Amino acid sequence: MGLLIRGGEIVTAESRSRADIFIEDETISRIGLNLDVPAGTEIIDAGGKLIFPGFIDPHVHIHLPFMATFAKDTHATASKAALIGGTTTFIEMVCPSRNEDALEGYNVWKQKAEGNSACDYAFHMAVTRYDATTEAQLREIVADGTASFKIFLAYKNFFGVTDEEMFNTLTLAASLGVITTAHCENAELVGQLQQLLIAEGKTGPEWHEPSRPEAVEAEGTSRFATFLEQTGATGYVVHLSCAPALRAAVEAKMRGVKLFVESVLPHFLLDKTYAERAGVEGMKHIMSPPLRDKRNLPVLWTALKAGLIDTVGTDHCPFDTEQKLLGAQAFTQIPNGIPGLEDRVNLIYTYGVKRGGLDLHRFVDALSTRAAKLFGLFPRKGTIAVGSDADLVVYDTEYRGTISAATQHTNNDYNGFEGFAIEGRPSVVTVRGKAQVRDGVFVGEPGRGRMIRRKPHSAAHQVAQQEVAHAR
Ligand code: URP
Ligand code: ZN
Ligand code: ZN
């Protein structure tokens, strides 16, 4: 049986028009005014609503063994939270530690997700060590449809790679035609600064930011760009948080380095005073790179509007209050991470589009289309077009609400954005033509999500990356 979404206003990264959307066999088969449809077609009335392509979160952690504990969500909880917030596909970081086998890790992550996700998903493969076995394993992982890598310049001895390992990873990525995402902080400097601060008795969460100052991130960003330039690889800085790092990225873009930039939800809305709150309240706001001085926030918004920041992700990484208290004696032990998967779309719509002058098409681009293009999901995902997957968000711009842990679906006992007002939320969310969410309630198939396999060197992927580069 088909599905008709009738009377809404379709908004993509490029265009806006009122039309009906007819869906058959999981994909969009017709778009037009007053479509005739077969008897028995299910109809969703979208009158007065906007219809966006399903949103894509390019940076989430669900299964994550990290800092002596595990992130709290399962694929079941995270995917429902994602869908309720309008995200229909996420890309999860596969992060085995340095002393684990990469391929075994990849298979563990895949097994955790398979059959348990209500929305579609893909993976970035973290390269946390580069030795004699790595190249063959990465070739196998890319052939399996995971056509993007992740490296950490931070977290020395756990996820972090040396410069030599970064060089080898990027050289292989360039030859395979896959994009490499990178957490850019100088691990050595962070380690030294942490030791100095702890030795001075500065142990509270307010010292996390001074242990990873803006210069540490700017250096990491600039070094990553230099390595991209020398290897010819394509790169993507994750969770860029501050003006000096942005300057380093923009300088690299201007000299032709194939570098793209993501910033994440917390860095647009929260500043370091949240992490300076006393005790566990501060600990709840510890992530890396840290929440920054508030002068950075308008800089990030301006760069987002201008397209210098390509995408907005979340770096979703929930740890509950008890887990955060692992760092009660020393900020270096606080599990790093702030959840946001459920709230990204509504918060960026409210504080970007409604209140901040962010263009509605740039909003769709940054939260869906550009990630689809950069990571080889486009045009299957990231747009509303005949032939695309019917992942759609019927959006109610009249809705008014407040973010609260009491009503969230993410598996955590607090919300870093507690008390933030929202002006809009999805009223219907479909995944490949099946309504999974209606008015904030999950109503669908818990195991509907599929792994979306991506091809390296795919013509669409390359063309899309060039398009994004030229559009800047
Ligand atoms: O604090 C963060 N960002 N936690 C998740 C791991 C990472 O660095 O992305
Ligand atoms: Zn990171
Ligand atoms: Zn992350």
GROMACS .gro file of C-alpha atoms and ligand atoms in nm:
model
  483
    1MET     CA    1   0.000   0.000   0.000
    2GLY     CA    2   0.128   0.348  -0.089
    3LEU     CA    3   0.153   0.651   0.137
    4LEU     CA    4   0.053   1.005   0.038
    5ILE     CA    5   0.179   1.306   0.231
    6ARG     CA    6  -0.061   1.575   0.125
    7GLY     CA    7  -0.057   1.953   0.126
    8GLY     CA    8   0.273   2.031   0.297
    9GLU     CA    9   0.542   2.276   0.197
   10ILE     CA   10   0.851   2.086   0.086
   11VAL     CA   11   1.178   2.248   0.194
   12THR     CA   12   1.510   2.114   0.068
   13ALA     CA   13   1.859   2.265   0.069
   14GLU     CA   14   1.779   2.437  -0.262
   15SER     CA   15   1.407   2.489  -0.295
   16ARG     CA   16   1.070   2.541  -0.133
   17SER     CA   17   0.734   2.446  -0.288
   18ARG     CA   18   0.388   2.322  -0.193
   19ALA     CA   19   0.328   1.968  -0.327
   20ASP     CA   20   0.208   1.621  -0.242
   21ILE     CA   21   0.454   1.334  -0.204
   22PHE     CA   22   0.360   0.979  -0.303
   23ILE     CA   23   0.562   0.691  -0.167
   24GLU     CA   24   0.576   0.333  -0.294
   25ASP     CA   25   0.817   0.057  -0.195
   26GLU     CA   26   1.005   0.274   0.055
   27THR     CA   27   1.098   0.544  -0.198
   28ILE     CA   28   0.944   0.863  -0.327
   29SER     CA   29   0.777   0.781  -0.658
   30ARG     CA   30   0.591   1.106  -0.739
   31ILE     CA   31   0.594   1.468  -0.627
   32GLY     CA   32   0.328   1.711  -0.754
   33LEU     CA   33   0.016   1.908  -0.689
   34ASN     CA   34  -0.311   1.723  -0.624
   35LEU     CA   35  -0.172   1.378  -0.703
   36ASP     CA   36  -0.418   1.104  -0.794
   37VAL     CA   37  -0.345   0.797  -0.588
   38PRO     CA   38  -0.481   0.441  -0.582
   39ALA     CA   39  -0.771   0.352  -0.352
   40GLY     CA   40  -0.649   0.232  -0.013
   41THR     CA   41  -0.352   0.469  -0.002
   42GLU     CA   42  -0.267   0.583   0.352
   43ILE     CA   43  -0.285   0.963   0.374
   44ILE     CA   44  -0.095   1.197   0.606
   45ASP     CA   45  -0.232   1.550   0.605
   46ALA     CA   46   0.063   1.793   0.615
   47GLY     CA   47  -0.142   2.109   0.562
   48GLY     CA   48   0.023   2.406   0.737
   49LYS     CA   49   0.342   2.207   0.799
   50LEU     CA   50   0.691   2.210   0.648
   51ILE     CA   51   0.831   1.887   0.505
   52PHE     CA   52   1.205   1.838   0.541
   53PRO     CA   53   1.425   1.554   0.418
   54GLY     CA   54   1.504   1.322   0.709
   55PHE     CA   55   1.782   1.478   0.915
   56ILE     CA   56   2.122   1.310   0.932
   57ASP     CA   57   2.347   1.322   1.236
   58PRO     CA   58   2.701   1.259   1.109
   59HIS     CA   59   2.861   1.213   1.453
   60VAL     CA   60   2.714   0.996   1.726
   61HIS     CA   61   2.844   0.752   1.986
   62ILE     CA   62   2.608   0.476   2.095
   63HIS     CA   63   2.812   0.169   2.181
   64LEU     CA   64   3.121   0.331   2.333
   65PRO     CA   65   3.359   0.181   2.586
   66PHE     CA   66   3.539   0.495   2.708
   67MET     CA   67   3.699   0.634   3.025
   68ALA     CA   68   3.639   0.323   3.236
   69THR     CA   69   3.271   0.298   3.147
   70PHE     CA   70   3.023   0.272   2.858
   71ALA     CA   71   2.801   0.537   2.702
   72LYS     CA   72   2.445   0.483   2.825
   73ASP     CA   73   2.232   0.447   2.512
   74THR     CA   74   2.157   0.128   2.324
   75HIS     CA   75   2.073   0.133   1.955
   76ALA     CA   76   1.709   0.086   2.054
   77THR     CA   77   1.698   0.388   2.286
   78ALA     CA   78   1.918   0.615   2.075
   79SER     CA   79   1.737   0.547   1.748
   80LYS     CA   80   1.393   0.618   1.898
   81ALA     CA   81   1.526   0.939   2.052
   82ALA     CA   82   1.678   1.031   1.715
   83LEU     CA   83   1.351   0.977   1.531
   84ILE     CA   84   1.141   1.166   1.783
   85GLY     CA   85   1.375   1.457   1.719
   86GLY     CA   86   1.358   1.423   1.339
   87THR     CA   87   1.687   1.242   1.272
   88THR     CA   88   1.624   0.947   1.040
   89THR     CA   89   1.987   0.840   0.981
   90PHE     CA   90   2.289   0.865   1.206
   91ILE     CA   91   2.652   0.783   1.146
   92GLU     CA   92   2.805   0.611   1.446
   93MET     CA   93   3.176   0.614   1.527
   94VAL     CA   94   3.317   0.260   1.555
   95CYS     CA   95   3.583   0.313   1.822
   96PRO     CA   96   3.787   0.009   1.925
   97SER     CA   97   4.074   0.110   2.153
   98ARG     CA   98   4.437   0.094   2.043
   99ASN     CA   99   4.490  -0.250   2.189
  100GLU     CA  100   4.185  -0.404   2.022
  101ASP     CA  101   4.166  -0.556   1.678
  102ALA     CA  102   4.001  -0.315   1.430
  103LEU     CA  103   3.808  -0.574   1.231
  104GLU     CA  104   3.682  -0.751   1.543
  105GLY     CA  105   3.572  -0.413   1.678
  106TYR     CA  106   3.392  -0.333   1.355
  107ASN     CA  107   3.198  -0.658   1.374
  108VAL     CA  108   3.105  -0.595   1.739
  109TRP     CA  109   2.964  -0.251   1.651
  110LYS     CA  110   2.770  -0.392   1.357
  111GLN     CA  111   2.620  -0.668   1.569
  112LYS     CA  112   2.514  -0.422   1.837
  113ALA     CA  113   2.321  -0.219   1.579
  114GLU     CA  114   2.177  -0.490   1.359
  115GLY     CA  115   1.805  -0.546   1.414
  116ASN     CA  116   1.802  -0.302   1.706
  117SER     CA  117   1.780   0.038   1.540
  118ALA     CA  118   1.451   0.205   1.452
  119CYS     CA  119   1.622   0.445   1.211
  120ASP     CA  120   1.880   0.391   0.939
  121TYR     CA  121   2.248   0.414   1.021
  122ALA     CA  122   2.600   0.400   0.883
  123PHE     CA  123   2.945   0.391   1.044
  124HIS     CA  124   3.271   0.583   1.043
  125MET     CA  125   3.558   0.342   1.117
  126ALA     CA  126   3.802   0.477   1.374
  127VAL     CA  127   4.165   0.392   1.301
  128THR     CA  128   4.320   0.386   1.646
  129ARG     CA  129   4.642   0.203   1.557
  130TYR     CA  130   4.822   0.148   1.227
  131ASP     CA  131   5.029  -0.167   1.201
  132ALA     CA  132   5.097  -0.450   0.955
  133THR     CA  133   4.738  -0.575   0.973
  134THR     CA  134   4.563  -0.241   0.934
  135GLU     CA  135   4.561  -0.186   0.559
  136ALA     CA  136   4.402  -0.522   0.474
  137GLN     CA  137   4.143  -0.481   0.751
  138LEU     CA  138   4.050  -0.131   0.641
  139ARG     CA  139   4.014  -0.245   0.280
  140GLU     CA  140   3.772  -0.514   0.398
  141ILE     CA  141   3.574  -0.264   0.608
  142VAL     CA  142   3.548  -0.018   0.318
  143ALA     CA  143   3.439  -0.301   0.086
  144ASP     CA  144   3.165  -0.377   0.339
  145GLY     CA  145   3.020  -0.028   0.286
  146THR     CA  146   3.187   0.177   0.558
  147ALA     CA  147   3.352   0.436   0.337
  148SER     CA  148   3.479   0.686   0.593
  149PHE     CA  149   3.748   0.680   0.861
  150LYS     CA  150   3.790   0.853   1.194
  151ILE     CA  151   4.115   0.943   1.367
  152PHE     CA  152   4.173   1.097   1.707
  153LEU     CA  153   4.470   1.327   1.757
  154ALA     CA  154   4.360   1.340   2.125
  155TYR     CA  155   4.322   1.064   2.387
  156LYS     CA  156   4.684   0.948   2.377
  157ASN     CA  157   4.737   0.573   2.434
  158PHE     CA  158   4.363   0.498   2.405
  159PHE     CA  159   4.210   0.614   2.074
  160GLY     CA  160   4.486   0.856   1.974
  161VAL     CA  161   4.715   0.802   1.674
  162THR     CA  162   5.071   0.922   1.626
  163ASP     CA  163   5.159   1.153   1.337
  164GLU     CA  164   5.309   0.855   1.156
  165GLU     CA  165   4.983   0.663   1.195
  166MET     CA  166   4.786   0.966   1.077
  167PHE     CA  167   5.008   0.986   0.769
  168ASN     CA  168   4.956   0.617   0.689
  169THR     CA  169   4.581   0.638   0.743
  170LEU     CA  170   4.544   0.943   0.521
  171THR     CA  171   4.765   0.793   0.249
  172LEU     CA  172   4.544   0.483   0.241
  173ALA     CA  173   4.226   0.694   0.256
  174ALA     CA  174   4.342   0.898  -0.043
  175SER     CA  175   4.410   0.584  -0.244
  176LEU     CA  176   4.075   0.428  -0.149
  177GLY     CA  177   3.878   0.749  -0.208
  178VAL     CA  178   3.733   0.767   0.141
  179ILE     CA  179   3.700   1.074   0.361
  180THR     CA  180   3.872   1.084   0.702
  181THR     CA  181   3.708   1.257   0.997
  182ALA     CA  182   3.932   1.381   1.279
  183HIS     CA  183   3.915   1.489   1.641
  184CYS     CA  184   4.176   1.765   1.639
  185GLU     CA  185   4.344   1.836   1.972
  186ASN     CA  186   4.714   1.806   2.053
  187ALA     CA  187   4.730   1.504   2.284
  188GLU     CA  188   5.079   1.584   2.419
  189LEU     CA  189   4.987   1.935   2.524
  190VAL     CA  190   4.664   1.819   2.686
  191GLY     CA  191   4.854   1.554   2.885
  192GLN     CA  192   5.116   1.801   3.009
  193LEU     CA  193   4.859   2.066   3.101
  194GLN     CA  194   4.644   1.811   3.285
  195GLN     CA  195   4.945   1.704   3.495
  196LEU     CA  196   5.036   2.063   3.582
  197LEU     CA  197   4.682   2.153   3.686
  198ILE     CA  198   4.630   1.840   3.896
  199ALA     CA  199   4.968   1.893   4.066
  200GLU     CA  200   4.846   2.242   4.165
  201GLY     CA  201   4.535   2.089   4.325
  202LYS     CA  202   4.309   2.213   4.044
  203THR     CA  203   4.089   1.906   4.023
  204GLY     CA  204   3.733   2.031   3.959
  205PRO     CA  205   3.545   2.029   3.627
  206GLU     CA  206   3.616   2.401   3.580
  207TRP     CA  207   3.979   2.304   3.501
  208HIS     CA  208   3.886   2.082   3.207
  209GLU     CA  209   3.872   2.375   2.963
  210PRO     CA  210   4.204   2.526   3.076
  211SER     CA  211   4.364   2.183   3.023
  212ARG     CA  212   4.254   2.190   2.656
  213PRO     CA  213   4.274   2.559   2.560
  214GLU     CA  214   4.172   2.690   2.220
  215ALA     CA  215   4.535   2.685   2.097
  216VAL     CA  216   4.548   2.308   2.152
  217GLU     CA  217   4.255   2.264   1.914
  218ALA     CA  218   4.387   2.518   1.661
  219GLU     CA  219   4.719   2.329   1.650
  220GLY     CA  220   4.542   1.997   1.597
  221THR     CA  221   4.327   2.140   1.320
  222SER     CA  222   4.620   2.300   1.146
  223ARG     CA  223   4.832   1.981   1.173
  224PHE     CA  224   4.549   1.767   1.035
  225ALA     CA  225   4.516   2.012   0.743
  226THR     CA  226   4.890   1.995   0.675
  227PHE     CA  227   4.879   1.616   0.664
  228LEU     CA  228   4.578   1.628   0.429
  229GLU     CA  229   4.767   1.865   0.203
  230GLN     CA  230   5.073   1.640   0.188
  231THR     CA  231   4.878   1.318   0.129
  232GLY     CA  232   4.606   1.458  -0.100
  233ALA     CA  233   4.339   1.306   0.124
  234THR     CA  234   3.997   1.456   0.195
  235GLY     CA  235   3.927   1.542   0.559
  236TYR     CA  236   3.652   1.651   0.792
  237VAL     CA  237   3.719   1.814   1.128
  238VAL     CA  238   3.466   1.695   1.386
  239HIS     CA  239   3.325   1.908   1.669
  240LEU     CA  240   3.519   2.228   1.592
  241SER     CA  241   3.451   2.453   1.890
  242CYS     CA  242   3.635   2.785   1.871
  243ALA     CA  243   3.748   3.080   1.660
  244PRO     CA  244   4.122   2.992   1.643
  245ALA     CA  245   4.046   2.640   1.518
  246LEU     CA  246   3.798   2.782   1.267
  247ARG     CA  247   4.066   3.023   1.141
  248ALA     CA  248   4.305   2.730   1.094
  249ALA     CA  249   4.039   2.536   0.901
  250VAL     CA  250   3.940   2.832   0.683
  251GLU     CA  251   4.304   2.911   0.602
  252ALA     CA  252   4.346   2.550   0.490
  253LYS     CA  253   4.027   2.561   0.281
  254MET     CA  254   4.151   2.882   0.118
  255ARG     CA  255   4.476   2.721   0.009
  256GLY     CA  256   4.280   2.438  -0.150
  257VAL     CA  257   4.302   2.167   0.114
  258LYS     CA  258   4.004   1.933   0.081
  259LEU     CA  259   3.881   1.999   0.431
  260PHE     CA  260   3.526   2.014   0.565
  261VAL     CA  261   3.410   2.130   0.905
  262GLU     CA  262   3.154   2.005   1.154
  263SER     CA  263   3.053   2.182   1.473
  264VAL     CA  264   2.822   2.019   1.723
  265LEU     CA  265   2.510   2.125   1.909
  266PRO     CA  266   2.663   2.198   2.253
  267HIS     CA  267   2.918   2.443   2.109
  268PHE     CA  268   2.644   2.656   1.951
  269LEU     CA  269   2.433   2.691   2.265
  270LEU     CA  270   2.639   2.631   2.579
  271ASP     CA  271   2.951   2.807   2.703
  272LYS     CA  272   3.217   2.710   2.956
  273THR     CA  273   3.025   2.856   3.251
  274TYR     CA  274   2.808   2.542   3.235
  275ALA     CA  275   3.116   2.329   3.308
  276GLU     CA  276   3.220   2.572   3.583
  277ARG     CA  277   2.906   2.496   3.784
  278ALA     CA  278   2.978   2.336   4.121
  279GLY     CA  279   3.024   1.961   4.152
  280VAL     CA  280   2.835   1.718   3.934
  281GLU     CA  281   2.640   1.993   3.758
  282GLY     CA  282   2.968   2.106   3.602
  283MET     CA  283   3.070   1.747   3.528
  284LYS     CA  284   2.752   1.695   3.324
  285HIS     CA  285   2.886   1.955   3.081
  286ILE     CA  286   3.231   1.806   3.027
  287MET     CA  287   3.313   1.711   2.671
  288SER     CA  288   3.615   1.747   2.444
  289PRO     CA  289   3.687   1.987   2.289
  290PRO     CA  290   3.540   2.166   2.591
  291LEU     CA  291   3.259   2.418   2.609
  292ARG     CA  292   3.431   2.749   2.532
  293ASP     CA  293   3.431   3.113   2.629
  294LYS     CA  294   3.104   3.268   2.511
  295ARG     CA  295   3.276   3.496   2.259
  296ASN     CA  296   3.309   3.188   2.034
  297LEU     CA  297   2.937   3.122   2.000
  298PRO     CA  298   2.850   3.408   1.759
  299VAL     CA  299   3.159   3.319   1.556
  300LEU     CA  300   3.031   2.963   1.508
  301TRP     CA  301   2.681   3.083   1.415
  302THR     CA  302   2.822   3.327   1.158
  303ALA     CA  303   3.043   3.057   1.007
  304LEU     CA  304   2.747   2.819   0.992
  305LYS     CA  305   2.535   3.077   0.809
  306ALA     CA  306   2.819   3.139   0.562
  307GLY     CA  307   2.875   2.768   0.498
  308LEU     CA  308   3.229   2.776   0.642
  309ILE     CA  309   3.100   2.526   0.894
  310ASP     CA  310   2.959   2.258   0.667
  311THR     CA  311   2.752   2.046   0.903
  312VAL     CA  312   2.598   2.044   1.250
  313GLY     CA  313   2.626   1.712   1.431
  314THR     CA  314   2.580   1.627   1.797
  315ASP     CA  315   2.870   1.411   1.915
  316HIS     CA  316   2.588   1.245   2.113
  317CYS     CA  317   2.757   1.065   2.401
  318PRO     CA  318   2.543   1.011   2.713
  319PHE     CA  319   2.692   0.938   3.054
  320ASP     CA  320   2.462   0.957   3.356
  321THR     CA  321   2.519   1.135   3.687
  322GLU     CA  322   2.675   0.832   3.854
  323GLN     CA  323   2.919   0.789   3.565
  324LYS     CA  324   3.012   1.157   3.567
  325LEU     CA  325   3.098   1.118   3.936
  326LEU     CA  326   3.386   0.888   3.836
  327GLY     CA  327   3.564   1.221   3.801
  328ALA     CA  328   3.476   1.353   4.148
  329GLN     CA  329   3.843   1.348   4.254
  330ALA     CA  330   3.999   1.469   3.928
  331PHE     CA  331   3.852   1.631   3.617
  332THR     CA  332   4.074   1.405   3.405
  333GLN     CA  333   3.853   1.108   3.506
  334ILE     CA  334   3.515   1.262   3.415
  335PRO     CA  335   3.369   1.065   3.121
  336ASN     CA  336   3.368   1.311   2.830
  337GLY     CA  337   3.040   1.356   2.648
  338ILE     CA  338   2.711   1.544   2.623
  339PRO     CA  339   2.402   1.391   2.460
  340GLY     CA  340   2.208   1.581   2.192
  341LEU     CA  341   2.077   1.342   1.926
  342GLU     CA  342   1.714   1.397   2.026
  343ASP     CA  343   1.734   1.775   2.047
  344ARG     CA  344   1.962   1.890   1.762
  345VAL     CA  345   1.696   1.963   1.501
  346ASN     CA  346   1.453   2.145   1.731
  347LEU     CA  347   1.725   2.350   1.903
  348ILE     CA  348   1.900   2.458   1.583
  349TYR     CA  349   1.562   2.535   1.424
  350THR     CA  350   1.463   2.745   1.728
  351TYR     CA  351   1.791   2.927   1.799
  352GLY     CA  352   1.918   2.930   1.440
  353VAL     CA  353   1.623   2.967   1.204
  354LYS     CA  354   1.355   3.121   1.428
  355ARG     CA  355   1.564   3.344   1.647
  356GLY     CA  356   1.904   3.369   1.481
  357GLY     CA  357   1.859   3.447   1.111
  358LEU     CA  358   1.986   3.110   0.985
  359ASP     CA  359   1.848   3.057   0.636
  360LEU     CA  360   1.599   2.768   0.626
  361HIS     CA  361   1.774   2.604   0.328
  362ARG     CA  362   2.116   2.630   0.495
  363PHE     CA  363   1.953   2.467   0.801
  364VAL     CA  364   1.843   2.170   0.587
  365ASP     CA  365   2.181   2.162   0.417
  366ALA     CA  366   2.384   2.167   0.740
  367LEU     CA  367   2.165   1.916   0.927
  368SER     CA  368   2.100   1.677   0.640
  369THR     CA  369   2.203   1.735   0.279
  370ARG     CA  370   2.569   1.824   0.319
  371ALA     CA  371   2.640   1.524   0.541
  372ALA     CA  372   2.463   1.303   0.285
  373LYS     CA  373   2.686   1.445   0.010
  374LEU     CA  374   3.011   1.428   0.204
  375PHE     CA  375   2.958   1.076   0.328
  376GLY     CA  376   2.821   0.909   0.016
  377LEU     CA  377   2.453   0.887   0.117
  378PHE     CA  378   2.325   1.137  -0.142
  379PRO     CA  379   2.081   1.134  -0.325
  380ARG     CA  380   1.938   0.831  -0.150
  381LYS     CA  381   1.930   1.038   0.170
  382GLY     CA  382   1.946   1.413   0.235
  383THR     CA  383   1.688   1.534  -0.016
  384ILE     CA  384   1.326   1.503  -0.126
  385ALA     CA  385   1.331   1.378  -0.484
  386VAL     CA  386   1.180   1.101  -0.694
  387GLY     CA  387   1.387   0.789  -0.628
  388SER     CA  388   1.514   0.901  -0.286
  389ASP     CA  389   1.435   0.704   0.029
  390ALA     CA  390   1.110   0.830   0.178
  391ASP     CA  391   1.272   0.959   0.498
  392LEU     CA  392   1.061   1.265   0.570
  393VAL     CA  393   1.001   1.501   0.858
  394VAL     CA  394   0.662   1.673   0.865
  395TYR     CA  395   0.750   1.968   1.088
  396ASP     CA  396   0.511   2.161   1.310
  397THR     CA  397   0.644   2.517   1.341
  398GLU     CA  398   0.360   2.610   1.580
  399TYR     CA  399   0.468   2.366   1.851
  400ARG     CA  400   0.601   2.518   2.174
  401GLY     CA  401   0.783   2.317   2.438
  402THR     CA  402   1.077   2.295   2.677
  403ILE     CA  403   1.369   2.053   2.678
  404SER     CA  404   1.369   1.835   2.987
  405ALA     CA  405   1.521   1.510   3.110
  406ALA     CA  406   1.176   1.425   3.244
  407THR     CA  407   1.034   1.391   2.894
  408GLN     CA  408   1.337   1.279   2.690
  409HIS     CA  409   1.385   0.938   2.528
  410THR     CA  410   1.764   0.932   2.539
  411ASN     CA  411   1.876   0.691   2.810
  412ASN     CA  412   2.010   0.941   3.061
  413ASP     CA  413   1.905   1.102   3.390
  414TYR     CA  414   1.978   1.461   3.287
  415ASN     CA  415   1.973   1.676   2.977
  416GLY     CA  416   2.251   1.927   2.915
  417PHE     CA  417   1.997   2.164   2.757
  418GLU     CA  418   1.745   2.144   3.044
  419GLY     CA  419   1.500   2.434   3.035
  420PHE     CA  420   1.576   2.549   2.678
  421ALA     CA  421   1.254   2.652   2.501
  422ILE     CA  422   1.181   2.500   2.159
  423GLU     CA  423   0.962   2.649   1.888
  424GLY     CA  424   0.887   2.360   1.656
  425ARG     CA  425   0.909   1.982   1.649
  426PRO     CA  426   0.837   1.695   1.409
  427SER     CA  427   0.475   1.591   1.392
  428VAL     CA  428   0.535   1.289   1.166
  429VAL     CA  429   0.867   1.120   1.088
  430THR     CA  430   0.892   0.847   0.825
  431VAL     CA  431   1.172   0.600   0.762
  432ARG     CA  432   1.157   0.464   0.408
  433GLY     CA  433   0.785   0.539   0.392
  434LYS     CA  434   0.679   0.406   0.731
  435ALA     CA  435   0.557   0.654   0.993
  436GLN     CA  436   0.780   0.588   1.293
  437VAL     CA  437   0.685   0.894   1.500
  438ARG     CA  438   0.364   1.091   1.546
  439ASP     CA  439   0.355   1.400   1.768
  440GLY     CA  440   0.649   1.310   1.986
  441VAL     CA  441   0.552   0.944   2.028
  442PHE     CA  442   0.731   0.647   1.874
  443VAL     CA  443   0.463   0.446   1.690
  444GLY     CA  444   0.668   0.240   1.448
  445GLU     CA  445   0.880  -0.071   1.405
  446PRO     CA  446   1.165  -0.084   1.659
  447GLY     CA  447   1.389  -0.287   1.426
  448ARG     CA  448   1.316  -0.106   1.100
  449GLY     CA  449   1.658   0.058   1.067
  450ARG     CA  450   1.912  -0.074   0.818
  451MET     CA  451   2.281  -0.020   0.773
  452ILE     CA  452   2.327   0.204   0.470
  453ARG     CA  453   2.630   0.088   0.277
  454ARG     CA  454   2.836   0.351   0.098
  455LYS     CA  455   3.082   0.322  -0.187
  456PRO     CA  456   3.421   0.494  -0.199
  457HIS     CA  457   3.509   0.683  -0.515
  458SER     CA  458   3.140   0.674  -0.606
  459ALA     CA  459   3.073   0.925  -0.881
  460ALA     CA  460   2.793   1.082  -0.678
  461HIS     CA  461   3.018   1.112  -0.376
  462GLN     CA  462   3.303   1.278  -0.563
  463VAL     CA  463   3.076   1.513  -0.756
  464ALA     CA  464   2.893   1.605  -0.439
  465GLN     CA  465   3.216   1.681  -0.256
  466GLN     CA  466   3.329   1.905  -0.542
  467GLU     CA  467   2.990   2.075  -0.548
  468VAL     CA  468   3.018   2.151  -0.179
  469ALA     CA  469   3.369   2.284  -0.226
  470HIS     CA  470   3.265   2.507  -0.517
  471ALA     CA  471   2.961   2.636  -0.335
  472ARG     CA  472   3.184   2.790  -0.069
  473URP     O1  473   3.364   1.454   2.477
  473URP     C1  474   3.344   1.387   2.377
  473URP     N1  475   3.350   1.446   2.263
  473URP     N2  476   3.314   1.256   2.390
  473URP     C2  477   3.297   1.161   2.288
  473URP     C3  478   3.428   1.118   2.229
  473URP     C4  479   3.477   1.217   2.129
  473URP     O2  480   3.582   1.277   2.149
  473URP     O3  481   3.412   1.239   2.027
  474ZN      ZN  482   3.600   1.367   1.963
  475ZN      ZN  483   3.269   1.208   1.909
   0.00000   0.00000   0.00000
